[in-house]
Short mmCIF file of C-alpha atoms in Angstrom, two decimals:
data_model
loop_
_atom_site.label_atom_id
_atom_site.label_comp_id
_atom_site.label_asym_id
_atom_site.label_seq_id
_atom_site.Cartn_x
_atom_site.Cartn_y
_atom_site.Cartn_z
CA UNK A 1 75.79 -3.77 18.74
CA UNK A 2 75.51 -1.23 21.66
CA UNK A 3 77.43 -1.54 24.92
CA UNK A 4 74.23 -2.13 26.99
CA UNK A 5 73.14 -4.96 24.74
CA UNK A 6 76.63 -6.43 24.76
CA UNK A 7 76.65 -6.38 28.59
CA UNK A 8 73.28 -8.13 28.74
CA UNK A 9 74.45 -10.75 26.29
CA UNK A 10 77.60 -11.45 28.30
CA UNK A 11 75.76 -11.66 31.63
CA UNK A 12 73.15 -14.04 30.30
CA UNK A 13 75.49 -16.17 28.25
CA UNK A 14 78.22 -16.70 30.88
CA UNK A 15 75.75 -17.22 33.75
CA UNK A 16 73.51 -19.68 31.95
CA UNK A 17 73.45 -23.41 31.54
CA UNK A 18 73.79 -22.82 27.77
CA UNK A 19 77.30 -21.46 28.31
CA UNK A 20 78.22 -24.38 30.60
CA UNK A 21 76.95 -26.96 28.14
CA UNK A 22 78.53 -25.33 25.09
CA UNK A 23 81.84 -24.64 26.80
CA UNK A 24 82.08 -28.18 28.18
CA UNK A 25 81.37 -29.56 24.72
CA UNK A 26 84.00 -27.17 23.27
CA UNK A 27 81.66 -26.25 20.40
CA UNK A 28 83.24 -22.85 19.87
CA UNK A 29 86.77 -24.05 19.31
CA UNK A 30 88.01 -23.50 15.73
CA UNK A 31 86.55 -26.25 13.61
CA UNK A 32 89.11 -28.51 12.03
CA UNK A 33 89.67 -28.04 8.30
CA UNK A 34 87.56 -24.87 8.27
CA UNK A 35 88.62 -21.20 8.23
CA UNK A 36 88.42 -19.20 11.43
CA UNK A 37 85.69 -16.94 10.01
CA UNK A 38 83.46 -19.97 9.50
CA UNK A 39 83.94 -21.01 13.12
CA UNK A 40 83.12 -17.53 14.37
CA UNK A 41 80.00 -17.44 12.22
CA UNK A 42 78.94 -20.84 13.58
CA UNK A 43 79.33 -19.68 17.19
CA UNK A 44 77.45 -16.45 16.42
CA UNK A 45 74.53 -18.44 14.98
CA UNK A 46 74.45 -20.64 18.13
CA UNK A 47 74.45 -17.51 20.27
CA UNK A 48 71.61 -15.87 18.35
CA UNK A 49 69.63 -19.13 18.44
CA UNK A 50 70.06 -19.34 22.20
CA UNK A 51 68.78 -15.78 22.67
CA UNK A 52 65.80 -16.35 20.40
CA UNK A 53 64.94 -19.50 22.36
CA UNK A 54 65.40 -17.70 25.66
CA UNK A 55 63.19 -14.83 24.50
CA UNK A 56 60.47 -17.21 23.37
CA UNK A 57 60.66 -19.19 26.65
CA UNK A 58 60.58 -16.03 28.72
CA UNK A 59 57.55 -14.75 26.88
CA UNK A 60 55.74 -18.03 27.20
CA UNK A 61 56.57 -18.35 30.90
CA UNK A 62 55.56 -14.86 31.84
CA UNK A 63 52.79 -14.48 29.26
CA UNK A 64 53.84 -10.81 29.12
CA UNK A 65 54.71 -9.16 25.82
CA UNK A 66 56.33 -6.29 27.74
CA UNK A 67 59.40 -8.44 28.27
CA UNK A 68 60.80 -6.80 25.14
CA UNK A 69 61.38 -3.16 24.64
CA UNK A 70 61.87 -2.01 21.07
CA UNK A 71 63.02 -5.45 20.05
CA UNK A 72 65.60 -5.68 22.86
CA UNK A 73 65.27 -8.51 25.46
CA UNK A 74 64.92 -7.11 28.99
CA UNK A 75 67.45 -8.17 31.62
CA UNK A 76 64.59 -9.20 33.94
CA UNK A 77 63.20 -11.64 31.36
CA UNK A 78 66.64 -13.06 30.65
CA UNK A 79 67.32 -13.59 34.38
CA UNK A 80 63.91 -15.19 34.90
CA UNK A 81 64.43 -17.52 31.95
CA UNK A 82 67.89 -18.53 33.16
CA UNK A 83 66.56 -19.41 36.62
CA UNK A 84 63.68 -21.41 35.13
CA UNK A 85 66.01 -23.40 32.88
CA UNK A 86 68.39 -24.16 35.73
CA UNK A 87 65.46 -25.19 37.92
CA UNK A 88 64.20 -27.61 35.28
CA UNK A 89 67.66 -29.09 34.80
CA UNK A 90 67.98 -29.75 38.54
CA UNK A 91 64.63 -31.54 38.85
CA UNK A 92 65.15 -35.14 40.01
CA UNK A 93 64.15 -37.82 37.56
CA UNK A 94 60.87 -39.49 38.25
CA UNK A 95 61.40 -42.98 39.66
CA UNK A 96 60.37 -45.90 37.53
CA UNK A 97 58.03 -48.02 39.66
CA UNK A 98 58.17 -51.80 39.30
CA UNK A 99 54.84 -53.05 40.65
CA UNK A 100 54.23 -56.70 41.36
CA UNK A 101 51.73 -57.96 38.80
CA UNK A 102 49.64 -60.58 40.59
CA UNK A 103 46.31 -59.78 38.95
CA UNK A 104 43.84 -62.46 37.85
CA UNK A 105 44.91 -61.93 34.26
CA UNK A 106 48.46 -62.91 35.14
CA UNK A 107 47.60 -66.47 36.13
CA UNK A 108 50.52 -67.73 34.06
CA UNK A 109 52.77 -65.41 36.10
CA UNK A 110 54.75 -64.19 33.14
CA UNK A 111 57.82 -62.11 33.88
CA UNK A 112 57.70 -58.43 32.86
CA UNK A 113 60.15 -57.45 30.13
CA UNK A 114 60.91 -54.08 31.71
CA UNK A 115 62.69 -55.74 34.64
CA UNK A 116 65.48 -56.83 32.34
CA UNK A 117 65.76 -53.69 30.23
CA UNK A 118 68.89 -51.59 30.63
CA UNK A 119 68.23 -48.66 32.92
CA UNK A 120 70.50 -45.65 32.85
CA UNK A 121 71.45 -43.87 36.04
CA UNK A 122 70.52 -40.25 36.51
CA UNK A 123 73.13 -38.79 34.19
CA UNK A 124 75.59 -38.30 37.04
CA UNK A 125 79.07 -38.98 35.75
CA UNK A 126 80.77 -38.23 39.05
CA UNK A 127 82.80 -41.07 40.60
CA UNK A 128 80.81 -43.55 42.67
CA UNK A 129 81.38 -43.80 46.40
CA UNK A 130 84.05 -46.37 47.19
CA UNK A 131 82.94 -49.75 48.46
CA UNK A 132 83.93 -50.88 51.97
CA UNK A 133 87.23 -52.71 52.31
CA UNK A 134 85.66 -56.17 52.62
CA UNK A 135 84.75 -55.95 48.91
CA UNK A 136 88.43 -56.57 48.18
CA UNK A 137 87.93 -60.18 49.23
CA UNK A 138 85.97 -60.69 46.01
CA UNK A 139 89.29 -60.85 44.16
CA UNK A 140 90.68 -63.37 46.65
CA UNK A 141 87.63 -65.63 46.40
CA UNK A 142 87.88 -65.64 42.59
CA UNK A 143 91.69 -65.92 42.47
CA UNK A 144 91.73 -69.72 41.79
CA UNK A 145 90.27 -69.01 38.33
CA UNK A 146 92.07 -65.75 37.56
CA UNK A 147 94.61 -67.23 35.13
CA UNK A 148 92.73 -70.02 33.37
CA UNK A 149 89.15 -68.75 33.57
CA UNK A 150 86.01 -70.77 34.23
CA UNK A 151 84.89 -73.32 31.65
CA UNK A 152 81.52 -74.98 31.21
CA UNK A 153 83.04 -78.25 32.42
CA UNK A 154 84.18 -76.63 35.69
CA UNK A 155 80.68 -75.30 36.36
CA UNK A 156 79.16 -78.73 35.68
CA UNK A 157 81.50 -80.33 38.22
CA UNK A 158 80.09 -77.99 40.89
CA UNK A 159 76.66 -79.58 40.37
CA UNK A 160 77.57 -82.53 42.63
CA UNK A 161 76.38 -80.85 45.84
CA UNK A 162 74.48 -77.82 44.47
CA UNK A 163 70.87 -77.08 45.35
CA UNK A 164 70.28 -75.10 42.19
CA UNK A 165 71.79 -73.73 38.99
CA UNK A 166 71.24 -70.03 38.27
CA UNK A 167 71.56 -68.63 34.75
CA UNK A 168 71.20 -64.95 33.88
CA UNK A 169 70.84 -64.13 30.19
CA UNK A 170 70.04 -60.61 28.97
CA UNK A 171 69.04 -59.55 32.45
CA UNK A 172 66.53 -62.39 32.96
CA UNK A 173 66.97 -65.16 35.54
CA UNK A 174 66.48 -68.89 34.95
CA UNK A 175 66.65 -71.61 37.57
CA UNK A 176 67.23 -75.36 37.49
CA UNK A 177 66.61 -76.99 40.88
CA UNK A 178 68.36 -80.18 41.97
CA UNK A 179 67.43 -80.69 45.63
CA UNK A 180 65.50 -78.88 48.33
CA UNK A 181 67.41 -76.73 50.77
CA UNK A 182 66.90 -76.67 54.52
CA UNK A 183 63.85 -74.56 55.36
CA UNK A 184 63.57 -71.59 52.95
CA UNK A 185 67.26 -70.88 52.36
CA UNK A 186 67.10 -71.37 48.60
CA UNK A 187 63.81 -69.46 48.32
CA UNK A 188 65.09 -66.29 49.96
CA UNK A 189 68.53 -66.54 48.35
CA UNK A 190 66.86 -66.55 44.94
CA UNK A 191 64.47 -63.83 46.05
CA UNK A 192 67.47 -61.67 46.95
CA UNK A 193 69.06 -62.22 43.54
CA UNK A 194 65.80 -61.24 41.84
CA UNK A 195 65.71 -58.03 43.86
CA UNK A 196 69.24 -57.31 42.66
CA UNK A 197 67.98 -57.62 39.08
CA UNK A 198 65.18 -55.18 39.87
CA UNK A 199 67.62 -52.77 41.48
CA UNK A 200 70.02 -52.86 38.52
CA UNK A 201 67.86 -54.05 35.58
CA UNK A 202 69.85 -55.09 32.54
CA UNK A 203 73.16 -54.28 34.22
CA UNK A 204 74.42 -57.74 35.17
CA UNK A 205 76.33 -59.62 32.48
CA UNK A 206 75.26 -63.07 31.33
CA UNK A 207 76.41 -65.76 33.76
CA UNK A 208 75.88 -69.30 34.99
CA UNK A 209 76.61 -70.62 38.48
CA UNK A 210 75.95 -73.43 40.94
CA UNK A 211 74.76 -72.65 44.49
CA UNK A 212 74.98 -74.89 47.56
CA UNK A 213 72.77 -73.83 50.50
CA UNK A 214 74.33 -76.22 53.05
CA UNK A 215 76.45 -74.65 55.81
CA UNK A 216 79.76 -76.44 55.34
CA UNK A 217 82.17 -75.50 52.52
CA UNK A 218 83.18 -78.54 50.47
CA UNK A 219 85.70 -77.51 47.80
CA UNK A 220 88.90 -78.63 49.56
CA UNK A 221 91.91 -76.63 48.38
CA UNK A 222 94.33 -79.53 48.99
CA UNK A 223 92.94 -81.36 45.96
CA UNK A 224 93.69 -78.51 43.57
CA UNK A 225 97.33 -77.72 44.30
CA UNK A 226 100.39 -78.28 42.15
CA UNK A 227 101.23 -77.63 38.50
CA UNK A 228 99.24 -80.60 37.18
CA UNK A 229 96.18 -80.16 39.36
CA UNK A 230 92.78 -79.60 37.78
CA UNK A 231 90.97 -76.32 38.36
CA UNK A 232 88.46 -76.36 41.23
CA UNK A 233 84.75 -76.21 40.43
CA UNK A 234 83.29 -72.76 41.24
CA UNK A 235 80.61 -73.27 43.88
CA UNK A 236 78.71 -70.48 45.68
CA UNK A 237 77.61 -70.76 49.32
CA UNK A 238 77.26 -68.68 52.50
CA UNK A 239 80.63 -69.27 54.17
CA UNK A 240 84.15 -70.57 53.71
CA UNK A 241 87.29 -71.36 55.68
CA UNK A 242 91.04 -71.35 55.10
CA UNK A 243 90.99 -74.94 53.83
CA UNK A 244 88.34 -74.49 51.13
CA UNK A 245 87.72 -72.53 47.93
CA UNK A 246 83.93 -72.06 48.01
CA UNK A 247 82.82 -68.59 46.85
CA UNK A 248 81.03 -66.78 49.68
CA UNK A 249 77.75 -64.95 49.03
CA UNK A 250 75.34 -62.97 51.29
CA UNK A 251 73.02 -65.33 53.15
CA UNK A 252 69.26 -65.70 52.77
CA UNK A 253 68.37 -63.96 56.05
CA UNK A 254 69.06 -60.51 54.59
CA UNK A 255 65.60 -60.85 52.99
CA UNK A 256 63.96 -62.62 55.93
CA UNK A 257 63.81 -65.97 57.68
CA UNK A 258 60.17 -67.00 58.14
CA UNK A 259 60.87 -70.20 60.10
CA UNK A 260 62.18 -68.21 63.09
CA UNK A 261 60.38 -64.92 62.45
CA UNK A 262 63.49 -62.93 61.40
CA UNK A 263 62.62 -59.72 59.54
CA UNK A 264 64.46 -58.46 56.43
CA UNK A 265 67.77 -56.83 57.29
CA UNK A 266 66.79 -53.30 56.31
CA UNK A 267 63.90 -53.27 58.80
CA UNK A 268 65.78 -55.18 61.48
CA UNK A 269 68.84 -52.94 61.25
CA UNK A 270 66.65 -49.93 62.02
CA UNK A 271 65.10 -51.74 65.01
CA UNK A 272 68.52 -52.71 66.33
CA UNK A 273 69.66 -49.09 66.10
CA UNK A 274 66.59 -48.00 68.07
CA UNK A 275 67.16 -50.84 70.55
CA UNK A 276 70.69 -49.58 71.19
CA UNK A 277 69.24 -46.26 72.28
CA UNK A 278 66.97 -47.78 74.94
CA UNK A 279 69.81 -48.78 77.27
CA UNK A 280 73.15 -47.01 77.16
CA UNK A 281 76.26 -49.13 77.48
CA UNK A 282 77.13 -48.01 81.00
CA UNK A 283 73.64 -48.89 82.25
CA UNK A 284 73.64 -52.38 80.75
CA UNK A 285 74.12 -55.62 82.67
CA UNK A 286 77.89 -56.07 83.22
CA UNK A 287 77.89 -59.67 81.96
CA UNK A 288 78.33 -61.65 78.73
CA UNK A 289 75.04 -62.71 77.12
CA UNK A 290 74.29 -65.52 74.70
CA UNK A 291 71.04 -67.06 73.54
CA UNK A 292 70.84 -69.74 70.89
CA UNK A 293 70.39 -73.38 69.98
CA UNK A 294 73.11 -75.45 71.69
CA UNK A 295 72.04 -78.70 70.03
CA UNK A 296 73.62 -77.86 66.65
CA UNK A 297 77.27 -78.08 67.79
CA UNK A 298 79.43 -79.57 70.53
CA UNK A 299 81.22 -76.23 70.96
CA UNK A 300 77.92 -74.58 71.96
CA UNK A 301 77.17 -77.34 74.43
CA UNK A 302 80.60 -76.76 75.90
CA UNK A 303 79.80 -73.04 76.17
CA UNK A 304 76.83 -73.77 78.45
CA UNK A 305 79.28 -75.04 81.08
CA UNK A 306 80.29 -71.39 81.56
CA UNK A 307 76.85 -70.42 82.85
CA UNK A 308 76.52 -69.02 86.34
CA UNK A 309 76.16 -71.70 89.01
CA UNK A 310 76.54 -72.16 92.78
CA UNK A 311 80.19 -73.10 92.26
CA UNK A 312 81.28 -70.53 89.66
CA UNK A 313 80.39 -67.19 88.16
CA UNK A 314 82.24 -66.85 84.88
CA UNK A 315 80.51 -63.52 84.17
CA UNK A 316 78.32 -65.23 81.57
CA UNK A 317 74.51 -65.35 81.30
CA UNK A 318 73.63 -68.10 78.79
CA UNK A 319 70.20 -69.24 77.58
CA UNK A 320 69.20 -72.19 75.41
CA UNK A 321 66.70 -71.24 72.72
CA UNK A 322 63.80 -73.62 72.12
CA UNK A 323 62.50 -72.60 68.71
CA UNK A 324 59.51 -74.97 68.82
CA UNK A 325 58.36 -73.38 72.06
CA UNK A 326 59.00 -69.93 70.59
CA UNK A 327 56.80 -70.77 67.61
CA UNK A 328 53.89 -71.73 69.88
CA UNK A 329 54.35 -68.63 72.05
CA UNK A 330 54.51 -66.22 69.13
CA UNK A 331 58.26 -65.51 69.27
CA UNK A 332 57.81 -63.27 72.33
CA UNK A 333 61.24 -64.15 73.75
CA UNK A 334 63.27 -63.86 70.54
CA UNK A 335 62.98 -60.19 69.61
CA UNK A 336 66.56 -59.37 68.58
CA UNK A 337 66.15 -55.62 69.15
CA UNK A 338 65.38 -56.32 72.82
CA UNK A 339 68.52 -58.40 73.33
CA UNK A 340 70.92 -55.42 73.48
CA UNK A 341 70.71 -55.25 77.27
CA UNK A 342 74.18 -56.53 78.27
CA UNK A 343 77.59 -54.91 77.91
CA UNK A 344 78.97 -58.05 76.29
CA UNK A 345 77.48 -60.51 73.79
CA UNK A 346 78.96 -63.82 72.74
CA UNK A 347 79.19 -65.01 69.15
CA UNK A 348 79.89 -68.71 68.73
CA UNK A 349 79.56 -70.76 65.57
CA UNK A 350 76.95 -73.48 65.19
CA UNK A 351 77.39 -76.35 62.77
CA UNK A 352 79.42 -73.82 60.78
CA UNK A 353 79.22 -70.04 60.53
CA UNK A 354 76.05 -68.52 62.04
CA UNK A 355 73.80 -65.76 60.68
CA UNK A 356 73.57 -64.45 64.26
CA UNK A 357 76.93 -62.75 63.84
CA UNK A 358 75.60 -59.56 62.23
CA UNK A 359 72.80 -59.22 64.80
CA UNK A 360 75.26 -59.52 67.69
CA UNK A 361 77.77 -57.07 66.19
CA UNK A 362 75.03 -54.46 65.68
CA UNK A 363 74.22 -54.24 69.41
CA UNK A 364 76.78 -51.68 70.69
CA UNK A 365 77.86 -54.41 73.13
CA UNK A 366 81.40 -55.74 73.09
CA UNK A 367 81.21 -58.83 70.90
CA UNK A 368 83.13 -61.74 72.40
CA UNK A 369 83.93 -63.99 69.43
CA UNK A 370 84.83 -67.55 70.32
CA UNK A 371 87.67 -68.45 67.94
CA UNK A 372 85.89 -69.05 64.63
CA UNK A 373 86.73 -71.54 61.91
CA UNK A 374 84.52 -70.03 59.20
CA UNK A 375 83.98 -66.63 57.61
CA UNK A 376 81.15 -65.04 55.66
CA UNK A 377 81.41 -62.33 53.00
CA UNK A 378 82.05 -59.40 55.37
CA UNK A 379 83.54 -60.82 58.58
CA UNK A 380 87.10 -60.91 57.22
CA UNK A 381 87.16 -57.12 57.69
CA UNK A 382 86.76 -57.44 61.48
CA UNK A 383 89.84 -56.48 63.49
CA UNK A 384 90.43 -58.04 66.93
CA UNK A 385 90.47 -55.62 69.89
CA UNK A 386 89.04 -52.97 67.58
CA UNK A 387 85.74 -54.55 66.47
CA UNK A 388 85.60 -57.51 68.87
CA UNK A 389 87.32 -59.31 71.73
CA UNK A 390 88.77 -62.77 70.92
CA UNK A 391 87.79 -65.74 73.13
CA UNK A 392 89.71 -69.01 73.29
CA UNK A 393 87.80 -72.05 72.05
CA UNK A 394 89.74 -74.47 74.27
CA UNK A 395 89.23 -72.58 77.55
CA UNK A 396 86.01 -70.65 77.05
CA UNK A 397 84.95 -70.04 80.64
CA UNK A 398 88.15 -68.48 81.92
CA UNK A 399 88.55 -66.55 78.68
CA UNK A 400 85.06 -65.05 79.00
CA UNK A 401 85.58 -64.13 82.64
CA UNK A 402 88.84 -62.35 81.84
CA UNK A 403 87.25 -60.45 78.94
CA UNK A 404 84.37 -59.20 81.07
CA UNK A 405 86.63 -58.28 83.98
CA UNK A 406 88.95 -56.40 81.61
CA UNK A 407 86.04 -54.54 80.03
CA UNK A 408 84.50 -53.57 83.35
CA UNK A 409 87.89 -52.25 84.44
CA UNK A 410 88.45 -50.37 81.15
CA UNK A 411 84.93 -49.16 80.43
CA UNK A 412 85.80 -46.44 77.92
CA UNK A 413 87.96 -48.77 75.83
CA UNK A 414 85.39 -51.56 75.99
CA UNK A 415 82.60 -49.23 74.98
CA UNK A 416 84.66 -48.04 72.01
CA UNK A 417 85.09 -51.64 70.82
CA UNK A 418 81.34 -52.22 70.90
CA UNK A 419 80.67 -48.96 69.08
CA UNK A 420 83.23 -49.67 66.36
CA UNK A 421 81.50 -52.95 65.53
CA UNK A 422 77.98 -51.52 65.49
CA UNK A 423 79.15 -48.59 63.34
CA UNK A 424 80.67 -51.01 60.83
CA UNK A 425 77.43 -52.97 60.64
CA UNK A 426 75.17 -49.91 60.47
CA UNK A 427 77.25 -48.05 57.87
CA UNK A 428 79.08 -50.69 55.83
CA UNK A 429 76.58 -53.55 55.94
CA UNK A 430 73.39 -51.73 55.01
CA UNK A 431 71.37 -53.21 52.17
CA UNK A 432 72.81 -50.81 49.58
CA UNK A 433 76.22 -52.39 50.13
CA UNK A 434 74.85 -55.93 50.32
CA UNK A 435 73.34 -55.47 46.86
CA UNK A 436 76.52 -53.84 45.57
CA UNK A 437 78.60 -56.73 46.90
CA UNK A 438 76.36 -59.17 45.04
CA UNK A 439 76.56 -57.03 41.90
CA UNK A 440 80.36 -56.82 41.88
CA UNK A 441 80.88 -60.46 42.85
CA UNK A 442 78.62 -61.71 40.06
CA UNK A 443 80.05 -59.24 37.55
CA UNK A 444 83.65 -60.23 38.30
CA UNK A 445 82.67 -63.91 38.23
CA UNK A 446 81.02 -63.46 34.82
CA UNK A 447 84.22 -61.95 33.40
CA UNK A 448 85.99 -65.25 34.12
CA UNK A 449 83.58 -67.41 32.12
CA UNK A 450 85.25 -68.71 28.95
CA UNK A 451 81.95 -69.56 27.25
CA UNK A 452 78.66 -67.84 26.51
CA UNK A 453 75.95 -68.95 28.98
CA UNK A 454 72.69 -70.23 27.50
CA UNK A 455 69.41 -71.22 29.11
CA UNK A 456 69.41 -74.98 29.94
CA UNK A 457 66.46 -76.98 28.53
CA UNK A 458 65.20 -77.91 32.01
CA UNK A 459 65.48 -74.39 33.46
CA UNK A 460 62.45 -72.18 34.13
CA UNK A 461 62.35 -68.41 34.18
CA UNK A 462 62.21 -66.84 37.59
CA UNK A 463 61.06 -63.36 38.60
CA UNK A 464 59.37 -61.70 41.55
CA UNK A 465 55.93 -62.58 40.17
CA UNK A 466 56.65 -66.31 39.85
CA UNK A 467 57.86 -66.39 43.45
CA UNK A 468 55.67 -63.98 45.38
CA UNK A 469 52.26 -64.20 43.71
CA UNK A 470 51.59 -67.73 44.99
CA UNK A 471 53.40 -67.28 48.32
CA UNK A 472 51.33 -66.88 51.46
CA UNK A 473 51.59 -66.16 55.16
CA UNK A 474 54.82 -64.87 56.64
CA UNK A 475 56.82 -65.84 53.55
CA UNK A 476 54.79 -63.49 51.36
CA UNK A 477 54.88 -60.76 54.00
CA UNK A 478 58.68 -60.88 54.15
CA UNK A 479 58.92 -60.87 50.36
CA UNK A 480 56.70 -57.81 50.09
CA UNK A 481 58.67 -56.03 52.79
CA UNK A 482 62.04 -56.73 51.16
CA UNK A 483 60.99 -56.21 47.54
CA UNK A 484 62.89 -53.61 45.51
CA UNK A 485 60.16 -51.32 44.20
CA UNK A 486 62.15 -49.31 41.65
CA UNK A 487 65.58 -49.28 39.99
CA UNK A 488 68.21 -47.24 41.73
CA UNK A 489 69.33 -43.95 40.20
CA UNK A 490 72.82 -44.30 41.63
CA UNK A 491 75.69 -46.41 40.43
CA UNK A 492 77.09 -49.33 42.42
CA UNK A 493 79.92 -48.32 44.71
CA UNK A 494 83.39 -48.28 43.15
CA UNK A 495 85.12 -51.62 43.63
CA UNK A 496 88.46 -51.06 45.41
CA UNK A 497 91.69 -52.47 44.04
CA UNK A 498 92.82 -56.00 44.97
CA UNK A 499 94.96 -56.57 48.03
CA UNK A 500 98.67 -56.15 47.56
CA UNK A 501 100.02 -59.61 48.55
CA UNK A 502 102.55 -58.18 51.01
CA UNK A 503 99.99 -55.80 52.53
CA UNK A 504 97.50 -58.65 52.91
CA UNK A 505 100.03 -60.87 54.68
CA UNK A 506 100.98 -57.98 56.94
CA UNK A 507 97.33 -57.32 57.81
CA UNK A 508 96.69 -60.98 58.63
CA UNK A 509 99.84 -61.09 60.76
CA UNK A 510 98.73 -58.03 62.73
CA UNK A 511 95.36 -59.62 63.46
CA UNK A 512 97.04 -62.83 64.62
CA UNK A 513 99.42 -60.84 66.83
CA UNK A 514 96.50 -58.94 68.40
CA UNK A 515 94.86 -62.24 69.33
CA UNK A 516 98.14 -63.54 70.78
CA UNK A 517 98.47 -60.35 72.81
CA UNK A 518 95.05 -60.90 74.38
CA UNK A 519 95.95 -64.51 75.15
CA UNK A 520 99.15 -63.31 76.83
CA UNK A 521 97.22 -60.84 79.01
CA UNK A 522 94.77 -63.57 79.88
CA UNK A 523 97.51 -66.05 80.80
CA UNK A 524 99.19 -63.53 83.13
CA UNK A 525 95.84 -62.71 84.73
CA UNK A 526 95.18 -66.34 85.66
CA UNK A 527 98.76 -66.88 86.81
CA UNK A 528 98.32 -63.99 89.22
CA UNK A 529 94.98 -65.39 90.36
CA UNK A 530 96.57 -68.76 91.12
CA UNK A 531 99.37 -67.12 93.10
CA UNK A 532 96.81 -65.44 95.35
CA UNK A 533 95.15 -68.75 96.24
#
């Protein structure tokens, strides 16, 4: 073989995808149990076959028989073929669309098989992006069952207060309802789970769980302590506290809340980001803002005492929300994206945790959190004085006034606190991560089951068609807006490792110390104020 031909062969072979594929597969290493000459012959045959294929492709692409000269492949044709092959390999895979089949023929609303079929990601074996830190709480929420697992009997005991039983078998969802939830909580919680199955079809393991849509956690940890204690029943809900063992799950409002005209989170998050840009922090009203329903909790009624009056100005501007009036007026005064007009916004729990937390944190304002009792799936990652400013629950008015005065005297630091919170919400609480949290939580939960889930006799299959095709009005609009239209081509984020017990205790201690530090500053402030009187 001549030197020119040898050079062409080397240039094509080492610069092509053929070389990368063959070298990565190590096809040209000496074959085991075969002589070296056989291996060399095998590699030579592969090389010749590659050149014949390249020559044929080049000729067919160019349609020009002049790409060969005297039986020798031209360097131009080889280069052109190599570029074309690499271009084809880099083409993105065509997305698989999952339309909603609500045609007249589908009156029975049967569930499409393709939704549950395993769907491979786009051949990318690179490591997934790492999940946000709050995903580590998945291990803590499931820790009560880590050693002994979850039996069928434990699941059945969780039925006592559950609104529904969810069973997933071979990627298909089945539901057994026990009692109606308040408003449409159960409807949009189930809708969200169905969208997870459309996003990752066939990827979730078989599982069975009980879900309670009521606010208050009920699995009291004190009843399941000690060496002879029974295992707690695993019960899913939207929030927990330090005295309970309920498993927290993303709330229904991520997919919409028709009763109060709340849009799906993906749309609303974009509007909140745009709303932040309308009024910069320095130009906002230098007061603490809150608007909500005070009737649901005594602590909110107590908050209203901090409103501005002829006797006092606690730096708070508080408004009671009348949802019945809002309904009749077309929700003109409840646009969340237009409520980012103050430097400070107050978050206070209602009957338990409140879905308003994520909307308030997303506003670029300094979030003043009245000491909470409950947590949701992401709020345990919030750090006091970094993401929010802590407010005393037993002396709200003076605590709010001090916070606002401090912020107005330390504008740069206050602005940074507001920005840190909104960045966390915009980047780490987008819907991609909400779905990934659901995926990992359910997958880790399924690993703990000590039995093989089966479809209960009274359960019915559930899919997007059975829910959305007969829906109407705002409910259907929100479902259509939040529907996952195709499987994702990316993997779920990589679940971080569990908390090291010592590191977790240290982190919790630091948060507690930060809150105590603020209370110390506040106490000194009011002592100085009293001395001046």
